XYZ file of C-alpha atoms in Angstrom:
684
model
C -16.161 32.074 24.635
C -15.064 31.287 28.219
C -12.970 28.069 29.033
C -15.345 25.788 31.042
C -13.020 23.244 32.371
C -9.633 21.482 31.610
C -9.454 17.765 31.304
C -5.633 16.668 31.138
C -6.573 13.601 29.057
C -8.980 15.204 26.527
C -7.935 18.769 26.316
C -10.115 21.787 27.176
C -13.896 22.416 26.875
C -15.406 25.713 26.067
C -18.829 27.084 26.721
C -20.888 30.274 25.945
C -19.096 33.562 27.156
C -21.133 35.054 29.993
C -18.889 37.789 30.988
C -20.754 40.688 29.326
C -20.791 41.848 25.731
C -19.036 39.532 23.360
C -15.397 40.718 23.051
C -15.119 38.889 19.616
C -18.509 40.478 18.238
C -17.884 42.561 15.183
C -18.011 46.456 15.969
C -21.331 48.310 15.713
C -22.027 49.225 12.219
C -23.448 52.795 12.236
C -23.990 53.344 8.520
C -27.480 51.882 8.267
C -28.524 53.514 11.478
C -27.146 56.922 10.342
C -28.855 56.613 7.141
C -32.111 56.050 8.606
C -31.701 58.754 11.184
C -30.887 61.207 8.324
C -34.032 60.221 6.490
C -36.154 60.906 9.378
C -34.388 64.225 10.196
C -35.114 65.322 6.723
C -38.691 64.341 7.047
C -39.028 66.550 10.036
C -38.029 64.589 13.047
C -35.500 65.875 15.593
C -32.323 63.788 15.631
C -33.094 62.448 19.164
C -36.531 61.185 18.037
C -35.092 59.894 14.745
C -32.517 57.844 16.648
C -35.377 56.502 18.931
C -37.461 55.608 15.931
C -34.543 53.620 14.538
C -33.965 51.850 17.809
C -37.650 51.085 17.919
C -37.729 49.663 14.260
C -34.388 48.088 14.263
C -32.276 47.422 11.147
C -31.961 44.709 8.484
C -30.266 42.326 10.840
C -31.089 43.708 14.081
C -34.461 43.419 15.841
C -35.826 46.603 17.317
C -37.279 47.647 20.558
C -40.834 47.524 19.118
C -40.072 43.714 18.355
C -39.095 43.107 21.788
C -41.971 44.965 23.119
C -44.463 42.850 21.064
C -42.870 39.715 22.580
C -43.249 41.003 26.026
C -46.816 41.786 25.374
C -47.434 38.252 24.103
C -45.798 36.817 27.056
C -47.852 38.788 29.504
C -50.929 37.677 27.564
C -49.893 34.033 27.617
C -49.497 34.067 31.322
C -52.911 35.478 31.922
C -54.604 33.184 29.218
C -53.009 29.837 30.535
C -53.397 30.183 34.211
C -55.749 30.931 37.055
C -55.278 31.478 40.716
C -57.274 28.568 42.335
C -54.491 26.114 42.216
C -54.000 25.961 46.045
C -57.771 25.647 46.522
C -57.966 22.778 44.181
C -55.079 20.957 45.865
C -56.767 21.506 49.268
C -60.253 20.310 47.883
C -58.520 17.247 46.541
C -56.780 16.221 49.628
C -59.888 16.954 51.749
C -61.931 14.594 49.224
C -59.201 12.121 49.641
C -59.226 12.161 53.585
C -63.161 12.139 53.499
C -63.227 9.151 51.075
C -60.468 7.173 53.108
C -62.282 7.832 56.389
C -65.607 6.462 54.796
C -63.907 3.399 53.704
C -62.383 2.881 57.173
C -65.812 3.381 58.878
C -67.359 0.777 56.461
C -64.589 -1.749 56.996
C -64.341 -1.433 60.831
C -66.608 -4.203 62.284
C -65.463 -3.669 65.846
C -66.828 -0.009 65.996
C -70.204 0.608 67.817
C -72.818 1.192 65.310
C -74.048 4.420 67.083
C -70.380 5.786 66.805
C -70.232 4.848 63.135
C -73.481 6.470 62.395
C -72.599 9.540 64.143
C -69.292 9.841 62.392
C -70.959 9.173 59.063
C -73.413 12.063 59.795
C -70.474 14.338 60.444
C -68.994 13.589 57.256
C -72.316 13.832 55.305
C -72.994 17.309 56.775
C -69.748 18.993 55.893
C -70.210 22.493 54.462
C -69.833 23.064 50.779
C -67.245 25.481 51.347
C -63.837 23.789 51.521
C -62.263 26.230 53.960
C -65.355 25.636 56.320
C -65.203 21.796 55.924
C -61.381 21.844 56.722
C -62.124 23.999 59.786
C -64.872 21.818 61.101
C -62.547 18.747 60.619
C -60.030 20.249 62.618
C -61.082 18.512 65.910
C -62.472 15.144 64.165
C -60.907 12.169 65.490
C -59.817 10.362 62.260
C -59.947 6.604 62.265
C -58.263 6.070 58.980
C -54.332 6.689 59.072
C -54.605 7.515 55.447
C -57.301 10.072 56.013
C -55.476 11.634 58.693
C -52.458 11.969 56.858
C -54.335 13.690 53.926
C -55.684 15.986 56.423
C -52.312 16.804 58.003
C -50.886 17.270 54.546
C -53.576 20.188 53.919
C -52.181 22.086 56.858
C -48.625 21.456 55.718
C -49.468 22.638 52.135
C -51.120 25.842 53.273
C -48.199 26.687 55.527
C -45.653 26.129 52.530
C -47.790 27.862 50.110
C -48.218 30.951 52.523
C -44.282 31.035 53.116
C -43.645 30.617 49.275
C -45.599 33.721 48.625
C -43.015 35.811 50.638
C -40.029 33.546 50.210
C -39.588 32.020 46.862
C -38.806 28.408 46.838
C -40.113 27.655 50.157
C -42.793 25.486 49.065
C -40.230 22.725 47.902
C -37.678 23.382 50.764
C -40.303 22.912 53.460
C -41.754 19.654 51.960
C -41.584 17.082 54.790
C -40.486 19.661 57.356
C -40.412 18.671 60.942
C -41.514 20.511 64.001
C -37.937 21.844 64.483
C -37.988 23.135 61.020
C -41.182 25.053 61.598
C -39.814 26.362 64.804
C -36.743 27.643 62.925
C -39.132 29.417 60.381
C -40.994 31.169 63.192
C -37.928 32.267 64.727
C -36.501 33.514 61.618
C -39.939 35.553 61.003
C -39.691 36.986 64.458
C -36.110 38.139 64.037
C -36.800 39.503 60.428
C -39.826 41.599 61.765
C -37.756 42.810 64.745
C -34.993 43.921 62.386
C -37.293 45.667 59.991
C -39.078 47.510 62.935
C -35.610 48.737 64.316
C -34.752 49.872 60.854
C -37.998 51.845 60.634
C -37.174 53.384 63.981
C -33.758 54.297 62.667
C -32.072 52.039 65.151
C -30.933 49.351 62.800
C -27.062 48.721 62.522
C -24.994 46.743 59.841
C -23.937 44.309 62.592
C -27.727 43.296 63.313
C -28.030 42.596 59.480
C -24.944 40.468 59.478
C -26.074 38.693 62.540
C -29.347 38.018 60.946
C -27.779 36.719 57.722
C -25.471 34.361 59.674
C -28.396 32.794 61.398
C -30.985 32.792 58.560
C -29.258 33.623 55.302
C -30.088 30.119 53.706
C -33.745 31.559 53.412
C -32.562 34.208 51.125
C -30.930 32.706 48.009
C -30.864 36.383 46.508
C -27.908 36.770 48.830
C -28.775 40.551 49.798
C -25.748 42.556 50.905
C -27.501 44.907 53.127
C -30.898 45.800 54.542
C -31.970 47.791 51.547
C -31.342 45.069 49.077
C -33.342 42.694 51.456
C -36.244 45.046 51.521
C -36.202 45.507 47.873
C -36.356 41.880 47.247
C -38.866 40.976 49.814
C -41.213 44.126 49.061
C -41.455 43.081 45.506
C -42.486 39.648 46.209
C -44.999 40.558 49.125
C -46.581 43.200 46.739
C -46.871 40.651 44.071
C -48.668 38.474 46.751
C -50.956 41.318 47.728
C -51.833 41.776 43.870
C -52.537 38.167 43.632
C -55.023 38.076 46.486
C -56.662 41.181 44.776
C -56.792 39.314 41.359
C -59.088 36.417 42.807
C -62.751 36.248 42.953
C -64.188 37.382 46.332
C -65.196 33.712 46.964
C -61.583 32.520 46.444
C -60.276 35.228 48.498
C -62.549 34.372 51.408
C -61.632 30.734 51.254
C -58.024 31.337 51.484
C -58.319 33.665 54.333
C -60.294 31.090 56.338
C -57.816 28.295 55.250
C -54.704 30.551 56.352
C -55.727 29.850 60.025
C -55.005 26.005 59.485
C -51.374 26.619 58.085
C -49.087 24.254 59.926
C -52.001 24.184 62.380
C -50.445 27.395 63.955
C -52.359 30.512 63.713
C -49.030 32.387 64.985
C -47.703 31.827 61.434
C -50.240 34.078 59.972
C -49.793 36.767 62.480
C -46.137 36.871 61.699
C -46.659 36.927 58.075
C -49.358 39.860 58.337
C -46.767 41.811 60.563
C -44.169 41.163 57.903
C -46.429 42.480 55.046
C -47.208 45.439 57.239
C -43.385 46.247 57.824
C -42.613 45.733 54.159
C -45.498 48.023 52.993
C -44.311 50.806 55.345
C -40.766 50.525 54.099
C -41.481 50.385 50.224
C -44.926 52.237 49.964
C -44.067 52.932 46.157
C -44.441 49.232 45.308
C -47.869 48.244 43.689
C -49.775 47.037 46.511
C -53.239 47.357 45.270
C -53.164 46.171 41.585
C -54.941 43.149 40.096
C -55.022 41.048 37.071
C -57.548 39.139 35.083
C -56.466 35.460 34.770
C -58.562 33.440 32.202
C -56.662 30.164 31.789
C -57.470 26.665 33.187
C -54.076 25.830 34.520
C -54.338 26.474 38.338
C -51.557 28.150 40.358
C -50.788 27.779 43.988
C -50.239 30.664 46.211
C -46.249 30.672 45.584
C -46.480 30.243 41.921
C -49.187 32.601 41.515
C -47.131 35.163 43.364
C -44.250 34.365 40.962
C -46.783 34.800 38.019
C -47.731 38.478 39.402
C -43.808 39.068 39.664
C -43.388 38.091 36.193
C -46.291 40.489 35.004
C -44.722 43.200 37.015
C -41.346 42.573 35.377
C -43.124 42.409 31.966
C -44.870 45.771 32.797
C -41.581 47.284 33.706
C -39.886 45.971 30.485
C -42.719 47.175 28.427
C -42.255 50.664 29.805
C -38.466 50.553 29.333
C -38.699 49.471 25.693
C -41.329 51.946 24.928
C -38.549 54.767 25.418
C -41.356 57.286 26.007
C -40.240 58.918 29.032
C -37.771 61.786 29.435
C -34.165 60.941 29.475
C -34.940 57.374 28.315
C -32.037 55.151 27.048
C -31.736 51.488 25.984
C -29.196 51.141 28.792
C -32.313 51.328 31.030
C -33.817 47.895 29.930
C -33.353 45.414 32.721
C -31.432 42.672 30.795
C -31.655 40.165 33.503
C -35.494 40.484 33.409
C -35.615 40.311 29.784
C -33.517 37.207 29.804
C -35.630 35.586 32.395
C -38.954 36.440 30.504
C -37.925 36.147 26.911
C -34.788 34.138 26.982
C -31.185 35.012 26.281
C -31.603 35.888 22.604
C -33.894 38.829 23.614
C -31.205 40.206 25.986
C -28.621 39.870 23.302
C -30.977 41.930 20.952
C -31.568 44.608 23.735
C -27.896 44.825 24.590
C -26.999 45.255 20.843
C -29.600 48.203 20.599
C -27.891 49.766 23.769
C -24.416 49.441 22.262
C -25.794 50.913 18.935
C -27.196 53.840 20.944
C -24.236 54.400 22.887
C -21.992 54.283 19.641
C -24.157 56.818 18.040
C -24.067 59.329 20.915
C -20.348 58.713 21.163
C -19.453 58.627 17.604
C -19.501 62.384 16.852
C -22.365 61.972 14.412
C -24.751 63.598 16.998
C -24.049 66.845 18.948
C -25.472 69.088 21.468
C -26.073 72.705 20.509
C -25.818 75.487 22.920
C -29.618 75.411 23.759
C -29.165 71.710 24.572
C -30.831 70.411 21.427
C -29.201 67.298 19.466
C -28.138 67.940 15.911
C -26.483 65.916 13.119
C -22.848 66.916 13.310
C -21.016 67.971 10.110
C -19.350 64.474 10.287
C -22.980 62.872 10.194
C -23.938 65.214 7.321
C -20.804 64.046 5.190
C -21.548 60.405 6.053
C -25.187 60.731 5.088
C -24.314 62.724 1.909
C -21.797 59.925 0.901
C -24.474 57.291 1.261
C -26.919 59.310 -0.748
C -24.261 59.992 -3.500
C -23.834 56.384 -3.737
C -27.441 55.731 -4.342
C -27.341 58.537 -6.923
C -24.374 56.847 -8.672
C -26.242 53.602 -8.767
C -29.244 55.217 -10.323
C -27.158 57.107 -12.961
C -25.255 54.044 -14.236
C -25.134 50.385 -13.954
C -21.553 50.476 -12.783
C -20.363 52.412 -9.706
C -18.202 55.446 -10.495
C -20.016 56.427 -13.894
C -20.472 59.853 -12.351
C -16.614 60.467 -11.854
C -14.975 62.915 -14.276
C -12.115 61.177 -16.254
C -10.421 64.385 -17.013
C -6.837 64.678 -15.773
C -3.492 66.214 -16.318
C -1.073 68.397 -14.513
C -3.545 70.905 -13.767
C -5.918 68.376 -11.869
C -6.247 68.140 -8.133
C -5.944 64.617 -6.841
C -9.081 62.954 -5.255
C -6.945 60.693 -3.048
C -8.426 57.584 -4.904
C -6.928 55.475 -7.782
C -8.158 53.116 -10.389
C -6.899 50.583 -12.996
C -5.083 52.103 -15.782
C -7.117 52.231 -19.096
C -5.964 52.989 -22.552
C -5.776 56.655 -23.170
C -5.436 57.686 -19.595
C -2.766 60.232 -18.904
C -3.072 60.612 -15.077
C 0.094 59.973 -12.904
C 0.785 56.584 -11.851
C -0.063 55.343 -8.270
C 3.400 53.871 -7.767
C 2.735 52.298 -4.322
C -0.572 50.698 -5.480
C 0.874 49.459 -8.683
C 3.839 47.835 -7.190
C 1.683 46.104 -4.302
C -0.615 44.717 -6.994
C 2.583 43.121 -8.703
C 3.904 41.850 -5.343
C 0.539 40.326 -4.428
C 0.102 38.745 -7.907
C 3.719 37.194 -7.824
C 3.299 36.055 -4.184
C 0.156 34.108 -5.262
C 1.865 32.619 -8.331
C 3.811 29.162 -8.343
C 7.159 30.808 -9.635
C 10.266 29.523 -7.964
C 12.137 31.632 -5.200
C 15.148 32.475 -7.311
C 12.910 34.010 -10.098
C 11.147 36.116 -7.556
C 14.349 37.220 -6.034
C 15.201 38.847 -9.320
C 12.743 41.623 -8.726
C 9.102 42.644 -9.187
C 7.945 42.574 -12.521
C 5.046 44.973 -13.478
C 2.234 43.820 -15.841
C -0.310 46.012 -17.412
C -3.013 44.698 -15.191
C -0.946 45.891 -12.024
C -0.993 49.531 -12.939
C -3.156 51.900 -11.177
C -3.361 55.784 -11.887
C -4.271 58.572 -9.548
C -7.749 60.020 -10.125
C -7.630 63.872 -10.462
C -10.218 66.521 -10.983
C -10.412 69.220 -13.569
C -9.767 72.817 -12.431
C -12.918 73.985 -14.126
C -14.619 76.097 -11.530
C -18.185 76.574 -11.343
C -20.550 78.629 -9.176
C -23.582 76.416 -8.630
C -26.911 77.641 -7.367
C -29.397 74.866 -6.341
C -32.762 76.514 -5.901
C -35.274 74.207 -4.221
C -38.955 74.841 -3.813
C -40.001 74.958 -0.111
C -43.744 75.881 -0.609
C -46.411 73.970 1.179
C -47.195 71.765 -2.019
C -43.864 70.208 -1.808
C -44.496 68.934 1.657
C -48.168 67.946 0.856
C -47.407 65.960 -2.194
C -44.460 63.938 -0.660
C -41.517 65.868 -2.299
C -40.004 67.235 0.942
C -37.696 64.561 1.771
C -36.512 63.668 -1.833
C -35.645 67.478 -2.307
C -33.448 67.267 0.778
C -31.919 64.044 -0.327
C -31.022 65.686 -3.683
C -29.440 68.812 -2.052
C -27.386 66.887 0.379
C -26.121 64.480 -2.285
C -25.040 67.427 -4.458
C -23.562 69.134 -1.462
C -21.493 66.107 -0.509
C -20.202 65.637 -4.253
C -18.969 69.229 -4.587
C -17.525 69.297 -1.000
C -15.605 65.934 -1.585
C -14.941 65.927 -5.172
C -15.224 69.483 -6.680
C -14.020 71.445 -3.661
C -13.259 74.536 -6.089
C -16.878 74.997 -6.941
C -18.897 77.434 -4.905
C -22.434 75.936 -4.110
C -25.163 78.067 -2.784
C -28.448 76.267 -1.467
C -31.358 78.547 -1.732
C -34.882 77.617 -0.566
C -37.961 79.426 -1.933
C -41.337 79.466 -0.638
C -43.131 82.816 0.124
C -39.701 84.341 0.586
C -36.265 82.926 -0.582
C -33.181 82.449 1.599
C -29.820 80.978 1.313
C -29.327 78.035 3.686
C -26.287 76.054 5.067
C -26.926 72.260 4.254
C -27.647 71.666 8.103
C -30.345 74.169 8.033
C -31.959 72.752 4.844
C -31.739 69.026 5.957
C -33.495 69.985 9.368
C -36.063 72.318 7.839
C -39.491 71.424 8.956
C -42.183 71.443 6.383
C -43.422 75.124 5.276
C -47.018 75.625 5.158
C -46.910 79.169 3.979
C -48.450 79.769 0.502
C -46.096 81.263 -2.072
C -43.736 80.244 -4.736
C -41.234 83.190 -4.927
C -38.910 82.151 -7.621
C -38.238 85.764 -8.454
C -36.419 86.236 -5.092
C -34.563 82.920 -5.342
C -33.181 84.172 -8.743
C -32.188 87.524 -7.181
C -30.129 85.465 -4.625
C -28.615 83.073 -7.316
C -27.519 85.958 -9.280
C -25.859 87.677 -6.555
C -23.985 84.311 -5.967
C -22.880 84.247 -9.477
C -21.579 87.867 -9.349
C -19.543 87.020 -6.320
C -17.662 84.309 -8.560
C -16.979 86.311 -11.921
C -14.395 83.751 -12.959
C -16.440 80.728 -12.354
C -19.075 79.066 -14.632
C -22.382 79.739 -13.445
C -24.725 76.918 -12.937
C -28.294 77.276 -12.210
C -30.465 74.275 -10.900
C -34.158 74.811 -10.082
C -36.249 72.195 -8.401
C -39.986 73.214 -8.285
C -43.518 71.932 -8.548
C -45.346 74.986 -8.997
C -45.680 78.164 -11.021
C -44.332 81.504 -9.345
C -47.104 82.895 -7.238
C -45.101 85.587 -5.286
C -42.287 88.203 -6.016
C -40.284 90.494 -3.924
C -41.335 94.289 -4.188
C -38.688 97.139 -3.999
C -39.448 97.589 -0.344
C -38.641 94.132 0.532
C -42.393 93.108 1.088
C -43.666 90.070 -0.873
C -46.637 90.206 -3.372
C -48.735 87.071 -3.496
C -51.324 86.070 -5.719
C -52.912 83.020 -7.003
C -53.388 82.339 -9.907
C -50.059 83.767 -10.802
C -50.173 87.396 -11.486
C -48.629 88.822 -14.738
C -46.529 91.147 -12.651
C -45.043 88.157 -10.890
C -44.355 86.439 -14.154
C -42.863 89.548 -15.614
C -40.519 89.988 -12.768
C -39.424 86.226 -12.501
C -38.807 86.106 -16.220
C -36.620 89.445 -16.167
C -34.401 88.152 -13.310
C -34.044 84.839 -15.307
C -33.029 86.912 -18.342
C -30.291 88.413 -16.073
C -29.125 84.711 -15.201
C -28.947 84.035 -18.772
C -26.811 87.224 -19.451
C -24.458 86.057 -16.807
C -23.913 82.865 -18.928
C -25.536 80.505 -16.628
C -26.244 76.968 -17.744
C -29.680 76.339 -16.402
C -31.577 73.227 -15.773
C -35.347 73.153 -14.441
C -36.497 69.955 -12.471
C -40.041 69.896 -12.877
C -42.038 67.886 -10.261
C -45.707 66.913 -10.868
C -47.930 66.725 -13.813
C -49.330 70.193 -13.857
C -49.810 71.214 -17.543
C -49.649 75.003 -16.781
C -46.340 74.528 -14.904
C -45.044 72.334 -17.859
C -45.947 75.271 -20.182
C -44.399 77.772 -17.964
C -41.111 75.981 -17.309
C -40.707 74.942 -21.081
C -40.953 78.661 -22.085
C -38.492 79.636 -19.309
C -35.958 77.059 -20.448
C -36.190 78.296 -24.146
C -35.461 81.961 -23.052
C -31.950 81.015 -21.666
C -31.220 77.845 -23.833
C -31.705 75.781 -20.776
C -32.997 72.239 -20.128
C -36.151 70.788 -18.522
C -35.978 67.498 -16.691
C -39.213 65.945 -15.464
C -38.045 62.932 -13.118
C -39.967 60.970 -10.880
C -39.244 61.566 -7.126
C -36.913 58.516 -6.750
C -34.830 59.854 -9.777
C -34.706 63.506 -8.697
C -31.232 63.243 -6.983
C -29.669 61.423 -9.833
C -31.155 63.867 -12.406
C -29.790 67.000 -10.537
C -26.340 65.381 -10.073
C -26.188 64.251 -13.541
C -27.014 67.889 -14.844
C -24.385 69.318 -12.644
C -21.654 67.033 -13.879
C -22.788 67.655 -17.411
C -22.580 71.478 -16.923
C -18.775 70.939 -16.000
C -17.872 69.317 -19.219
C -16.623 71.958 -21.670
C -18.894 72.331 -24.767
C -21.525 69.794 -23.592
C -24.188 68.896 -21.223
C -24.722 65.820 -19.060
C -27.165 64.808 -21.849
C -24.623 65.281 -24.508
C -21.982 63.099 -22.482
C -24.282 60.260 -21.177
C -27.384 60.326 -23.386
C -30.837 61.100 -22.789
C -31.731 60.961 -18.990
C -34.544 58.670 -18.496
C -33.785 57.274 -14.995
C -36.300 54.444 -16.119
C -39.241 56.730 -15.846
C -38.275 60.461 -16.309
C -37.891 62.266 -19.608
C -35.984 65.309 -21.179
C -37.828 68.130 -22.598
C -37.100 71.890 -23.922
C-alpha cells in the first residue's frame, strides 16, 4: 500500500501500491513447483522444459502462462469480431448526407432565388457520384447557400485532417477539435521540423541539441515524453506501421475512397505530403516493423482512422504478448513478458499473474534447486532431490497410514542416533527428554492461563502433556539393494514414473532417517547397472528389449558382500519374467519367451542372495499369470514375500517392506498387518 494523501482533519488515505512487486506479499512457495518439475523430470523432460511446463500450467492458486495466452487470444478475436475499419467513411458519408439535405431544404425555402439557378443547383446535387470521395471532391467548389450545409461540409475536411493526424499522433483527433487556422499552421510547422530532424538523423547529422530544441517547441504533441530521438522513432514507427497495416486491412474500395478523401483534409493537400514524407522517414529508420501485414475485421462497430490504427497497435501488442507467453524461443524467460502491455490489454490482474510467474521462475533459478552442469545443461541439484524426496516420502506416509508418522521407528535407547525431531511423550517411551521443548511447552501453557502473577513467579511447573522426547533411530544397519526394472514394458505401460518416485522416496528415507544403511539403486533392462539417484530420476525411457534380473542380482550380491556386518535387504520391482542373462564373457543372452538357461542362471543367483541371508521382497506389477507364477516360486525359494500393489501404492509398499525388514524378528507385514493399500495384496 502506498500513502495517497494526508488530510490533517481526517487522517491519511491509502491506495493500491504501485511501486513494483508488493513488498508485503508472501514469499514465493517453491514446494509445489519443485514437486511438479520433479514429476516431469522423472517422466523424461529436461529440468528446463519441466520448469517451463509448470510455468505454462500454473499451480493450484496461480494462473499459468497458458491461461494468460488464452486470454490474449480471446482479446485479439474480440477486437476483430466487434469492429470494422469503415468508421471514418461512415462519418464522412453522414456529414455529406447532412450537408446535401440541408442544402436541398434551403433551395426549396429560398423564394428570392432565380428559378434557373435553383434548378441548376438541384441538378448538381442530383448528379453527385455514388462514391463518397468523388462527391466530396466535386462539392469542393460548390457555393453553398445553406450555412448549416456549409458547416457540415467544412466539418468533413476538419474530420479527415484530425483522423489522418490521429493515425500518426495518438489523441490528436480530440486535441484538434475546433482547431483554428493558427493551430493548423502550428501542426504543419511541427511536421516540417520533425521530417527535417529525422532526415538529418538518417544522414548522421542529428545532434542531441536539435532534439531538445524540437521537444521544447513541439513536445506537447508527444505525450509519451521520449527522452531521445531513438525513443521518438520507436514510438512513432510502431504507430505508423499500424496505420499502414490498417490501410492494408481495408477492402480495395475502402482504401481507394480514403486515398481520394485524404486530399480534402483540412482543405490542404500539403498535409498529406508532409504525412507521406513522415511515413517514408519512419519506414527507412525502422524497417524491422511490420509495414505490410493485414487483419480481417468482421464486426459491425466502425472504427475511425485513429481508433483503427490504435486497434492495429493493440493487435500488434497482443501478438507480441502471445509470443512472449509461449516461451518457445531460445533463452525465453517470463521476465520477457511486457507487463505494461499486458496490463493495457487484459487488466492489472493479468500483469500481477505474469509478475508472479516471473518471480517464481527467478526464485527457482536462484534457489539452488536447479544447477548448470559443465556441458551447460540444467539439472536438479542435490538440494532439489532432497526436497522432492521429502515430498514423495510424505505422500508415501499418507498412504501407509491414516496418521502422519506411522512409518517412523519408535525404537530408542542409548545406542540410538538422534533424528533432530521430537514428539510428545507416550507411556512406555524411554527416549531422552527434549528439555528445551518441554519447558517451552510449560511456559506457553502457563502464559495462556489465568493464574495470578505471584503463583507464576514461583517457577515453571511441568505437566505430563508438556513433556516431549527426542526421537532416535536404532543402530541396526542394513545393506539395501533396490532393483528396478527399466525394460521397455515399464515405460510402455506407464510404470516408469511410479518406479522413479518409489526409488526417490526410499532414497530420501534412508538418507535422512537411516543414514547408517547402505542403499544401492540398480536398474535392469537388457543390462543392469548401478545408478546414483540423480541418474535414475533423469533416466529417459529405455526401449531396448530384455529383462536381465540375473545381472541385477549379481550386482546386488556384490553390494551385500561389501557390507558383511549389515542385514541384506533385497527389493525387486519388475513387470516381466527374466528374458536376458549375462554370459561369462560379459555379453548378454536374450530370448523371448524366457529361455531355461536364463531362468536357471537367475534362480542360481537368487539362491546366492538367500545364502547371504537377505530379506527379499518382490513387487510384481501387472497381471501377467506367467510372471505371477515365476515370482511366487522365486519368493518361496528364499522365504521371501510378494507384493502386488497398484501403481499409486508402489512407493508405500516398497518403503513399508524396507521398514519391516529393519525390525528384528519380523517383517513389515508382521508389524503393521497385511498390506492392502486399498487395492494391492500380499502373496507368497
